[in-house]
Short mmCIF file of C-alpha atoms (C1' of nucleotides) in Angstrom, two decimals:
data_model
loop_
_atom_site.label_atom_id
_atom_site.label_comp_id
_atom_site.label_asym_id
_atom_site.label_seq_id
_atom_site.Cartn_x
_atom_site.Cartn_y
_atom_site.Cartn_z
CA MET V 514 37.96 -235.23 47.50
CA SER V 515 37.81 -232.79 44.79
CA ARG V 516 34.67 -231.64 42.94
CA SER V 517 35.09 -233.64 39.92
CA LEU V 518 35.89 -236.83 41.89
CA LYS V 519 32.56 -236.60 43.34
CA LYS V 520 30.90 -236.13 40.07
CA GLU V 521 33.02 -238.95 38.78
CA ALA V 522 31.72 -241.06 41.72
CA ILE V 523 28.02 -240.44 41.29
CA LEU V 524 28.38 -241.12 37.31
CA ASN V 525 29.92 -244.50 37.89
CA THR V 526 27.81 -245.51 40.66
CA ALA V 527 24.45 -244.60 38.77
CA GLU V 528 25.84 -246.00 35.62
CA ALA V 529 26.36 -249.38 37.39
CA LEU V 530 23.06 -249.29 39.08
CA PHE V 531 21.07 -248.16 36.08
CA TYR V 532 22.62 -250.92 34.02
CA ASP V 533 22.01 -253.51 36.61
CA HIS V 534 18.31 -252.81 37.30
CA GLY V 535 16.98 -250.27 35.06
CA PHE V 536 16.42 -246.47 35.18
CA HIS V 537 13.10 -246.43 36.75
CA ALA V 538 13.86 -249.32 39.02
CA VAL V 539 16.76 -247.48 40.75
CA GLY V 540 16.11 -244.41 42.95
CA LEU V 541 18.44 -241.47 43.83
CA LYS V 542 18.60 -242.24 47.36
CA GLN V 543 20.40 -245.48 46.54
CA ILE V 544 22.76 -243.61 44.25
CA ILE V 545 23.39 -241.03 46.70
CA ASN V 546 24.14 -243.69 49.52
CA GLU V 547 26.30 -245.82 47.31
CA SER V 548 28.48 -243.02 45.91
CA ASN V 549 28.87 -241.32 49.47
CA VAL V 550 27.75 -238.08 48.30
CA ALA V 551 25.10 -235.59 49.80
CA THR V 552 21.90 -235.04 48.06
CA MET V 553 22.81 -231.56 47.20
CA THR V 554 25.97 -232.58 45.84
CA LEU V 555 24.14 -234.53 43.19
CA TYR V 556 21.82 -231.78 42.45
CA ASN V 557 24.78 -229.34 42.19
CA HIS V 558 26.14 -231.59 39.32
CA PHE V 559 23.09 -232.73 37.71
CA SER V 560 19.85 -230.69 37.64
CA SER V 561 17.55 -233.79 37.60
CA LYS V 562 17.64 -237.58 37.47
CA GLU V 563 16.76 -237.42 33.82
CA HIS V 564 19.61 -235.26 33.01
CA LEU V 565 22.15 -237.55 34.99
CA ILE V 566 20.74 -240.28 32.78
CA GLU V 567 21.46 -238.11 29.63
CA GLU V 568 25.07 -237.62 30.77
CA ILE V 569 25.64 -241.23 31.63
CA LEU V 570 24.38 -242.41 28.01
CA LYS V 571 26.68 -239.77 26.56
CA ASN V 572 29.70 -240.95 28.46
CA ARG V 573 28.85 -244.63 27.83
CA GLU V 574 28.45 -243.74 24.14
CA SER V 575 32.03 -242.41 24.09
CA GLN V 576 33.40 -245.37 25.99
CA TYR V 577 31.88 -247.68 23.33
CA TRP V 578 33.45 -245.81 20.39
CA SER V 579 36.78 -245.88 22.04
CA TYR V 580 36.43 -249.62 22.20
CA LEU V 581 35.62 -249.79 18.53
CA ASN V 582 38.35 -247.28 17.42
CA SER V 583 41.09 -248.65 19.43
CA SER V 584 40.65 -252.12 17.70
CA VAL V 585 39.71 -251.31 14.14
CA GLU V 586 42.78 -249.90 12.22
CA GLU V 587 42.55 -247.68 9.43
CA GLU V 588 42.75 -249.58 6.20
CA SER V 589 42.13 -252.85 7.86
CA HIS V 590 42.11 -256.17 5.87
CA ASP V 591 38.95 -257.34 7.73
CA PRO V 592 37.23 -254.48 9.47
CA PHE V 593 33.88 -256.28 10.10
CA LEU V 594 35.88 -258.99 12.02
CA GLU V 595 37.79 -256.50 13.94
CA ILE V 596 34.41 -254.62 14.76
CA VAL V 597 32.89 -257.85 16.17
CA GLU V 598 36.06 -258.56 18.02
CA ALA V 599 36.07 -255.10 19.53
CA HIS V 600 32.33 -255.45 20.39
CA VAL V 601 32.97 -258.79 22.10
CA LYS V 602 35.73 -257.09 24.16
CA TRP V 603 33.17 -254.24 25.22
CA LEU V 604 30.71 -257.26 26.13
CA ASN V 605 33.41 -258.88 28.28
CA ASP V 606 34.10 -255.45 29.97
CA LYS V 607 30.87 -253.55 30.31
CA GLY V 608 28.19 -255.37 28.45
CA LYS V 609 27.01 -258.54 30.15
CA LYS V 610 23.52 -257.33 30.86
CA GLY V 611 22.40 -256.11 27.55
CA CYS V 612 22.39 -252.76 25.80
CA MET V 613 21.93 -249.67 27.90
CA PHE V 614 20.92 -247.51 24.79
CA LEU V 615 18.18 -249.88 23.89
CA ARG V 616 16.96 -250.03 27.55
CA ALA V 617 16.92 -246.15 27.46
CA ILE V 618 14.86 -246.20 24.36
CA GLU V 619 12.36 -248.79 25.82
CA GLU V 620 12.05 -247.01 29.03
CA PHE V 621 11.74 -243.44 27.75
CA ASN V 622 10.03 -243.63 24.46
CA GLY V 623 7.25 -241.18 24.18
CA THR V 624 8.19 -239.73 27.81
CA ASN V 625 11.55 -238.13 27.38
CA ASN V 626 12.54 -237.26 23.91
CA GLU V 627 16.06 -236.04 24.62
CA ILE V 628 17.06 -239.29 26.33
CA GLU V 629 15.31 -241.38 23.44
CA SER V 630 17.37 -239.30 20.84
CA ILE V 631 20.62 -239.81 22.30
CA ALA V 632 20.27 -243.62 22.27
CA ARG V 633 18.69 -243.81 18.89
CA ASN V 634 21.38 -241.55 17.47
CA HIS V 635 23.97 -243.71 18.95
CA LYS V 636 22.63 -246.79 17.23
CA ASN V 637 22.18 -245.04 13.83
CA LYS V 638 25.74 -243.70 14.01
CA VAL V 639 26.87 -247.30 14.56
CA LEU V 640 24.83 -248.31 11.50
CA GLY V 641 26.36 -245.37 9.51
CA HIS V 642 29.82 -246.53 10.63
CA LEU V 643 29.39 -250.05 9.36
CA ARG V 644 27.96 -248.77 6.08
CA ASP V 645 31.11 -246.64 5.63
CA LEU V 646 33.31 -249.64 6.17
CA GLY V 647 31.35 -251.77 3.82
CA GLN V 648 31.47 -249.06 1.08
CA LYS V 649 35.17 -248.62 1.69
CA LYS V 650 35.75 -252.23 1.28
CA GLY V 651 34.00 -252.19 -2.03
CA TYR V 652 31.00 -254.18 -1.20
CA SER V 653 28.20 -253.20 -3.60
CA ASN V 654 25.47 -254.33 -1.19
CA TYR V 655 27.36 -252.41 1.68
CA GLU V 656 23.83 -251.19 2.90
CA ASP V 657 22.58 -254.85 3.55
CA ILE V 658 25.79 -255.84 4.80
CA ALA V 659 25.83 -253.14 7.50
CA PHE V 660 22.47 -254.05 8.77
CA GLN V 661 23.62 -257.65 8.91
CA ILE V 662 26.57 -257.02 10.96
CA ALA V 663 24.56 -254.82 13.22
CA VAL V 664 22.12 -257.91 13.59
CA LEU V 665 25.18 -260.00 14.81
CA LEU V 666 26.33 -257.14 17.19
CA GLU V 667 22.92 -256.86 18.75
CA GLY V 668 22.34 -260.57 18.97
CA ALA V 669 25.69 -261.13 20.59
CA THR V 670 24.73 -258.46 23.32
CA SER V 671 21.51 -260.15 24.04
CA MET V 672 22.86 -263.63 24.04
CA ALA V 673 25.51 -262.56 26.37
CA GLU V 674 22.82 -262.12 29.04
CA ILE V 675 21.67 -265.63 28.69
CA VAL V 676 24.88 -267.66 28.03
CA GLY V 677 27.67 -265.30 28.90
CA ALA V 678 29.67 -262.88 26.93
CA GLN V 679 32.28 -265.50 26.01
CA GLN V 680 30.11 -268.00 24.32
CA ALA V 681 27.74 -265.19 22.74
CA GLY V 682 30.94 -263.54 21.45
CA ASN V 683 32.46 -266.63 20.07
CA GLN V 684 29.32 -267.49 18.06
CA ALA V 685 28.93 -264.12 16.72
CA LEU V 686 32.60 -264.30 15.55
CA CYS V 687 32.15 -267.56 13.99
CA MET V 688 29.19 -266.24 12.13
CA VAL V 689 30.84 -263.19 10.71
CA GLU V 690 33.69 -265.40 9.42
CA THR V 691 31.33 -267.67 7.67
CA LEU V 692 29.44 -264.72 6.23
CA LEU V 693 32.63 -263.00 5.06
CA GLN V 694 33.79 -265.68 3.24
CA ALA V 695 30.38 -266.30 1.53
CA TRP V 696 30.25 -262.36 0.56
CA ARG V 697 33.83 -262.81 -1.00
CA SER V 698 33.06 -265.77 -3.11
CA MET M 1014 -18.96 -258.08 31.56
CA SER M 1015 -18.12 -261.44 33.11
CA ARG M 1016 -15.37 -261.79 35.61
CA SER M 1017 -12.93 -263.61 33.20
CA LEU M 1018 -13.43 -260.72 30.72
CA LYS M 1019 -12.29 -258.24 33.37
CA LYS M 1020 -9.14 -260.29 34.10
CA GLU M 1021 -8.45 -260.57 30.32
CA ALA M 1022 -8.66 -256.86 29.90
CA ILE M 1023 -6.26 -256.49 32.77
CA LEU M 1024 -3.81 -258.90 31.41
CA ASN M 1025 -3.98 -257.22 27.69
CA THR M 1026 -3.82 -253.74 29.03
CA ALA M 1027 -0.94 -254.55 31.43
CA GLU M 1028 1.03 -256.53 28.75
CA ALA M 1029 0.77 -253.59 26.24
CA LEU M 1030 1.81 -250.98 28.93
CA PHE M 1031 4.65 -253.01 30.59
CA TYR M 1032 5.88 -253.79 26.96
CA ASP M 1033 5.79 -250.21 25.87
CA HIS M 1034 7.44 -248.48 28.86
CA GLY M 1035 8.75 -251.29 31.30
CA PHE M 1036 7.61 -253.01 34.40
CA HIS M 1037 8.76 -250.35 36.91
CA ALA M 1038 7.78 -247.36 34.74
CA VAL M 1039 4.19 -248.31 34.58
CA GLY M 1040 2.13 -247.92 37.73
CA LEU M 1041 -1.10 -250.12 38.70
CA LYS M 1042 -3.25 -246.79 38.55
CA GLN M 1043 -2.61 -246.49 34.89
CA ILE M 1044 -3.29 -250.18 34.38
CA ILE M 1045 -6.56 -249.94 36.29
CA ASN M 1046 -7.89 -246.72 34.54
CA GLU M 1047 -7.04 -247.97 30.97
CA SER M 1048 -8.57 -251.55 31.62
CA ASN M 1049 -11.72 -249.99 33.09
CA VAL M 1050 -11.76 -252.06 36.22
CA ALA M 1051 -11.87 -251.30 39.97
CA THR M 1052 -8.70 -251.41 41.95
CA MET M 1053 -10.08 -254.38 43.96
CA THR M 1054 -10.91 -256.38 40.87
CA LEU M 1055 -7.34 -256.21 39.98
CA TYR M 1056 -6.33 -257.49 43.44
CA ASN M 1057 -9.00 -260.10 43.22
CA HIS M 1058 -7.33 -261.57 40.07
CA PHE M 1059 -3.77 -260.91 40.97
CA SER M 1060 -2.40 -260.77 44.44
CA SER M 1061 0.43 -258.24 43.52
CA LYS M 1062 1.70 -256.37 40.83
CA GLU M 1063 4.63 -258.89 40.36
CA HIS M 1064 2.32 -261.81 40.32
CA LEU M 1065 0.32 -259.95 37.62
CA ILE M 1066 3.84 -259.59 35.80
CA GLU M 1067 4.51 -263.43 36.45
CA GLU M 1068 1.15 -264.31 34.57
CA ILE M 1069 1.71 -261.83 31.75
CA LEU M 1070 5.23 -263.50 31.06
CA LYS M 1071 3.70 -266.90 31.07
CA ASN M 1072 0.92 -265.94 28.81
CA ARG M 1073 3.46 -264.21 26.43
CA GLU M 1074 5.60 -267.25 26.44
CA SER M 1075 2.70 -269.43 25.28
CA GLN M 1076 1.79 -267.04 22.56
CA TYR M 1077 5.45 -267.14 21.27
CA TRP M 1078 5.39 -270.98 21.13
CA SER M 1079 2.07 -270.90 19.23
CA TYR M 1080 3.78 -268.68 16.61
CA LEU M 1081 6.91 -270.93 16.44
CA ASN M 1082 4.88 -274.25 16.46
CA SER M 1083 2.20 -273.18 13.84
CA SER M 1084 4.93 -272.14 11.36
CA VAL M 1085 7.39 -275.16 11.84
CA GLU M 1086 6.26 -278.36 10.47
CA GLU M 1087 7.34 -281.77 11.85
CA GLU M 1088 9.93 -283.11 9.60
CA SER M 1089 10.64 -279.82 7.79
CA HIS M 1090 13.05 -279.56 5.19
CA ASP M 1091 14.53 -276.22 6.34
CA PRO M 1092 13.39 -275.98 10.09
CA PHE M 1093 15.91 -273.16 10.85
CA LEU M 1094 14.54 -271.09 8.04
CA GLU M 1095 11.11 -271.70 9.16
CA ILE M 1096 11.82 -270.82 12.77
CA VAL M 1097 13.51 -267.46 11.66
CA GLU M 1098 10.26 -266.82 9.48
CA ALA M 1099 8.11 -267.43 12.40
CA HIS M 1100 10.13 -265.39 14.64
CA VAL M 1101 9.84 -262.46 12.01
CA LYS M 1102 6.11 -262.85 12.01
CA TRP M 1103 6.16 -262.61 15.86
CA LEU M 1104 8.19 -259.42 15.65
CA ASN M 1105 5.78 -257.85 13.07
CA ASP M 1106 2.68 -258.71 15.17
CA LYS M 1107 4.01 -258.37 18.86
CA GLY M 1108 7.72 -257.66 18.98
CA LYS M 1109 8.45 -254.28 17.80
CA LYS M 1110 9.88 -253.01 20.92
CA GLY M 1111 12.36 -255.55 21.96
CA CYS M 1112 12.13 -258.78 24.04
CA MET M 1113 9.82 -258.60 27.17
CA PHE M 1114 11.59 -261.66 28.68
CA LEU M 1115 15.06 -259.96 28.59
CA ARG M 1116 13.80 -256.99 30.02
CA ALA M 1117 12.15 -258.79 32.83
CA ILE M 1118 15.43 -260.32 33.47
CA GLU M 1119 17.15 -256.97 33.41
CA GLU M 1120 14.55 -255.34 35.69
CA PHE M 1121 14.18 -257.99 38.25
CA ASN M 1122 17.47 -259.91 38.50
CA GLY M 1123 18.44 -260.24 41.98
CA THR M 1124 15.29 -258.71 43.35
CA ASN M 1125 12.60 -261.20 42.02
CA ASN M 1126 13.78 -264.74 41.57
CA GLU M 1127 10.42 -266.01 40.29
CA ILE M 1128 10.19 -263.50 37.44
CA GLU M 1129 13.74 -263.85 36.57
CA SER M 1130 13.31 -267.71 36.38
CA ILE M 1131 10.24 -267.42 34.17
CA ALA M 1132 12.24 -265.46 31.63
CA ARG M 1133 15.40 -267.35 31.83
CA ASN M 1134 13.74 -270.74 31.41
CA HIS M 1135 11.84 -269.33 28.41
CA LYS M 1136 15.15 -268.30 26.84
CA ASN M 1137 16.70 -271.66 27.69
CA LYS M 1138 13.87 -273.62 26.29
CA VAL M 1139 14.14 -271.89 23.12
CA LEU M 1140 17.93 -272.79 22.97
CA GLY M 1141 16.98 -276.45 23.70
CA HIS M 1142 14.42 -276.43 20.99
CA LEU M 1143 17.05 -275.02 18.55
CA ARG M 1144 19.36 -277.81 19.57
CA ASP M 1145 16.92 -280.50 19.11
CA LEU M 1146 16.17 -279.26 15.33
CA GLY M 1147 19.87 -279.18 14.46
CA GLN M 1148 20.37 -282.70 16.09
CA LYS M 1149 17.47 -284.09 14.23
CA LYS M 1150 18.63 -282.66 10.92
CA GLY M 1151 22.00 -284.49 11.53
CA TYR M 1152 24.40 -281.50 12.09
CA SER M 1153 27.30 -282.59 14.12
CA ASN M 1154 27.96 -279.29 15.49
CA TYR M 1155 24.13 -278.74 16.52
CA GLU M 1156 25.19 -277.20 19.77
CA ASP M 1157 27.10 -274.46 18.13
CA ILE M 1158 24.37 -274.10 15.36
CA ALA M 1159 21.66 -273.58 17.91
CA PHE M 1160 23.74 -270.66 19.52
CA GLN M 1161 24.14 -269.07 16.24
CA ILE M 1162 20.43 -269.11 15.19
CA ALA M 1163 19.64 -267.74 18.65
CA VAL M 1164 22.07 -264.89 18.08
CA LEU M 1165 20.26 -264.31 14.74
CA LEU M 1166 16.80 -264.36 16.70
CA GLU M 1167 17.82 -261.98 19.34
CA GLY M 1168 19.68 -259.55 16.84
CA ALA M 1169 16.62 -259.45 14.66
CA THR M 1170 14.67 -258.62 17.86
CA SER M 1171 16.75 -255.81 18.93
CA MET M 1172 17.35 -254.40 15.49
CA ALA M 1173 13.54 -254.34 14.83
CA GLU M 1174 13.62 -251.52 17.62
CA ILE M 1175 15.90 -249.42 15.57
CA VAL M 1176 15.18 -250.10 11.76
CA GLY M 1177 11.63 -251.71 12.07
CA ALA M 1178 10.61 -255.32 12.11
CA GLN M 1179 10.52 -255.60 8.21
CA GLN M 1180 14.03 -254.57 7.77
CA ALA M 1181 15.49 -256.49 10.73
CA GLY M 1182 13.58 -259.60 9.71
CA ASN M 1183 14.63 -259.55 6.01
CA GLN M 1184 18.24 -259.17 7.02
CA ALA M 1185 18.13 -262.04 9.55
CA LEU M 1186 16.45 -264.43 6.93
CA CYS M 1187 19.16 -263.34 4.37
CA MET M 1188 21.83 -264.21 6.77
CA VAL M 1189 20.24 -267.61 7.76
CA GLU M 1190 20.06 -268.69 4.10
CA THR M 1191 23.67 -267.68 3.59
CA LEU M 1192 24.69 -269.70 6.64
CA LEU M 1193 22.46 -272.70 5.93
CA GLN M 1194 24.26 -272.82 2.57
CA ALA M 1195 27.64 -272.62 4.13
CA TRP M 1196 26.89 -275.44 6.56
CA ARG M 1197 25.80 -277.72 4.03
CA SER M 1198 28.73 -277.40 1.79
"C1'" DT A 911 43.38 -214.04 57.37
"C1'" DA A 912 39.13 -212.99 55.38
"C1'" DT A 913 36.06 -214.46 51.98
"C1'" DT A 914 33.89 -216.86 48.97
"C1'" DT A 915 32.68 -221.36 47.41
"C1'" DA A 916 31.47 -226.55 47.88
"C1'" DA A 917 29.91 -230.21 50.21
"C1'" DT A 918 27.64 -231.81 54.10
"C1'" DA A 919 23.45 -234.26 56.89
"C1'" DG A 920 19.12 -234.61 57.20
"C1'" DA A 921 14.45 -232.78 57.41
"C1'" DA A 922 10.76 -231.44 54.39
"C1'" DA A 923 7.64 -231.02 50.79
"C1'" DG A 924 4.52 -232.98 47.61
"C1'" DA A 925 3.39 -236.21 44.31
"C1'" DA A 926 2.98 -241.11 43.14
"C1'" DC A 927 3.60 -245.82 44.49
"C1'" DG A 928 1.65 -250.50 45.78
"C1'" DT A 929 -1.76 -252.04 48.96
"C1'" DT A 930 -5.85 -252.35 51.85
"C1'" DC A 931 -10.11 -250.66 53.61
"C1'" DT A 932 -14.98 -249.23 53.29
"C1'" DA A 933 -19.37 -248.51 51.88
"C1'" DT A 934 -22.32 -249.36 47.84
"C1'" DT A 935 -24.18 -251.49 44.01
"C1'" DT A 936 -24.86 -255.39 40.96
"C1'" DA A 937 -25.40 -260.00 39.81
"C1'" DA A 938 -26.19 -265.10 41.11
"C1'" DA A 939 -27.73 -268.60 43.67
"C1'" DT A 940 -31.13 -270.27 46.77
"C1'" DA X 136 -37.85 -262.93 47.05
"C1'" DT X 137 -33.95 -263.35 49.84
"C1'" DT X 138 -29.52 -264.36 50.64
"C1'" DT X 139 -24.85 -264.51 49.10
"C1'" DA X 140 -21.28 -263.31 46.58
"C1'" DA X 141 -18.55 -260.09 43.12
"C1'" DA X 142 -17.53 -255.98 41.46
"C1'" DT X 143 -17.77 -251.28 42.11
"C1'" DA X 144 -15.55 -246.04 43.16
"C1'" DG X 145 -12.59 -244.08 45.79
"C1'" DA X 146 -10.78 -242.74 50.11
"C1'" DA X 147 -6.97 -243.89 53.10
"C1'" DC X 148 -2.41 -246.02 54.52
"C1'" DG X 149 2.29 -246.12 54.81
"C1'" DT X 150 5.98 -246.07 52.03
"C1'" DT X 151 9.10 -244.38 48.64
"C1'" DC X 152 9.90 -241.15 45.03
"C1'" DT X 153 12.09 -236.78 43.18
"C1'" DT X 154 13.26 -232.43 44.47
"C1'" DT X 155 14.03 -228.43 47.51
"C1'" DC X 156 15.39 -226.32 51.84
"C1'" DT X 157 18.13 -225.24 55.88
"C1'" DA X 158 21.84 -224.74 58.76
"C1'" DT X 159 26.73 -226.36 59.37
"C1'" DT X 160 31.30 -227.61 58.28
"C1'" DA X 161 35.31 -227.97 55.10
"C1'" DA X 162 38.12 -226.10 51.20
"C1'" DA X 163 39.81 -222.98 48.27
"C1'" DT X 164 40.96 -218.30 47.01
"C1'" DA X 165 42.33 -213.52 47.64
#
DNA sequence: TATTTAATAGAAAGAACGTTCTATTTAAAT
DNA sequence: ATTTAAATAGAACGTTCTTTCTATTAAATA
């Protein structure tokens, strides 16, 4: 098993465990056991638990963007609908237990600035992306529209924890359709 | 300082700390220090950290309902609008850092069934309340409408962490108005 | 083949965790 | 005034935490 495969195993196991139970609730021992590596193998790849968390968040962010970008075409007719659809796909695949970035903010605010920044920057980048889409589509109130779509995305993520990704996603899609129609008229 | 004042101090301090940093991230030592009680005073009132968490969640649930009930009149003309307004008031007063119930579910799912149940039951009760309101208002698709209002509420809670309760609340209110208009026509 | 590099298991460190114990002081009840 | 009960500070317990160390084995490179 090559070096990078070990690192990959650690990242995958740790991401799953942190996502399922929280950053502070999961110990390195469990991560080491479940990813079948030695303690020092983890510490050779990541200098501390918190640096491991940073790398997991960066990975997860790029995964999320690949969901958004693969589903939303350039010059799409309905970019917001496609964004919500892509987000729902993400929820089905990797988002059934809430938003890992919000949880990072919640668990590390005031105690680890780097982790908090990674998470906050991600959220602000999504907001900026929505704003760009709205502006490109010619909405004069693109600022408000971006916030509102963001509320829908975050709401769907949270509701997926309670009623499942399917139900939460469908309702969010239904709402964005209604809103788009209202905004056009 | 009487016995029940001590208990109250512990509950308030612990609620604030758990809400700010998470259940696993905050130790009893900090709670004991910041609420100015002795270790055994805490253990005389609460048999364990997790029982303390249970009581905090139950308290918080009743606080949330008092926000909802005080703002929503019987036979209101626009109960959904009032629900969202009450929720936004809650966010401004006690909800700037996400939903404590969702976080309880996330941190204790699979490891503490009692805590998880308290949180899940609360969320389902809110959903049931929304359904009742929709049905009473005569919406035939009250089931879907309840889910959709819930998505708005949860979305506003999450967005409050990123852009503040004011902005998040305003956008959620704006959306519910648009949706209500669409549902009526 | 010889040499360097990675990965291993597991012990050990030292701090922090939840919880219990002890001995003392304060307050209430008789 | 005497007894009973509560609350106190803080030590202590056993466990777990993150991190480091050691000594050994496996892989890759030269």
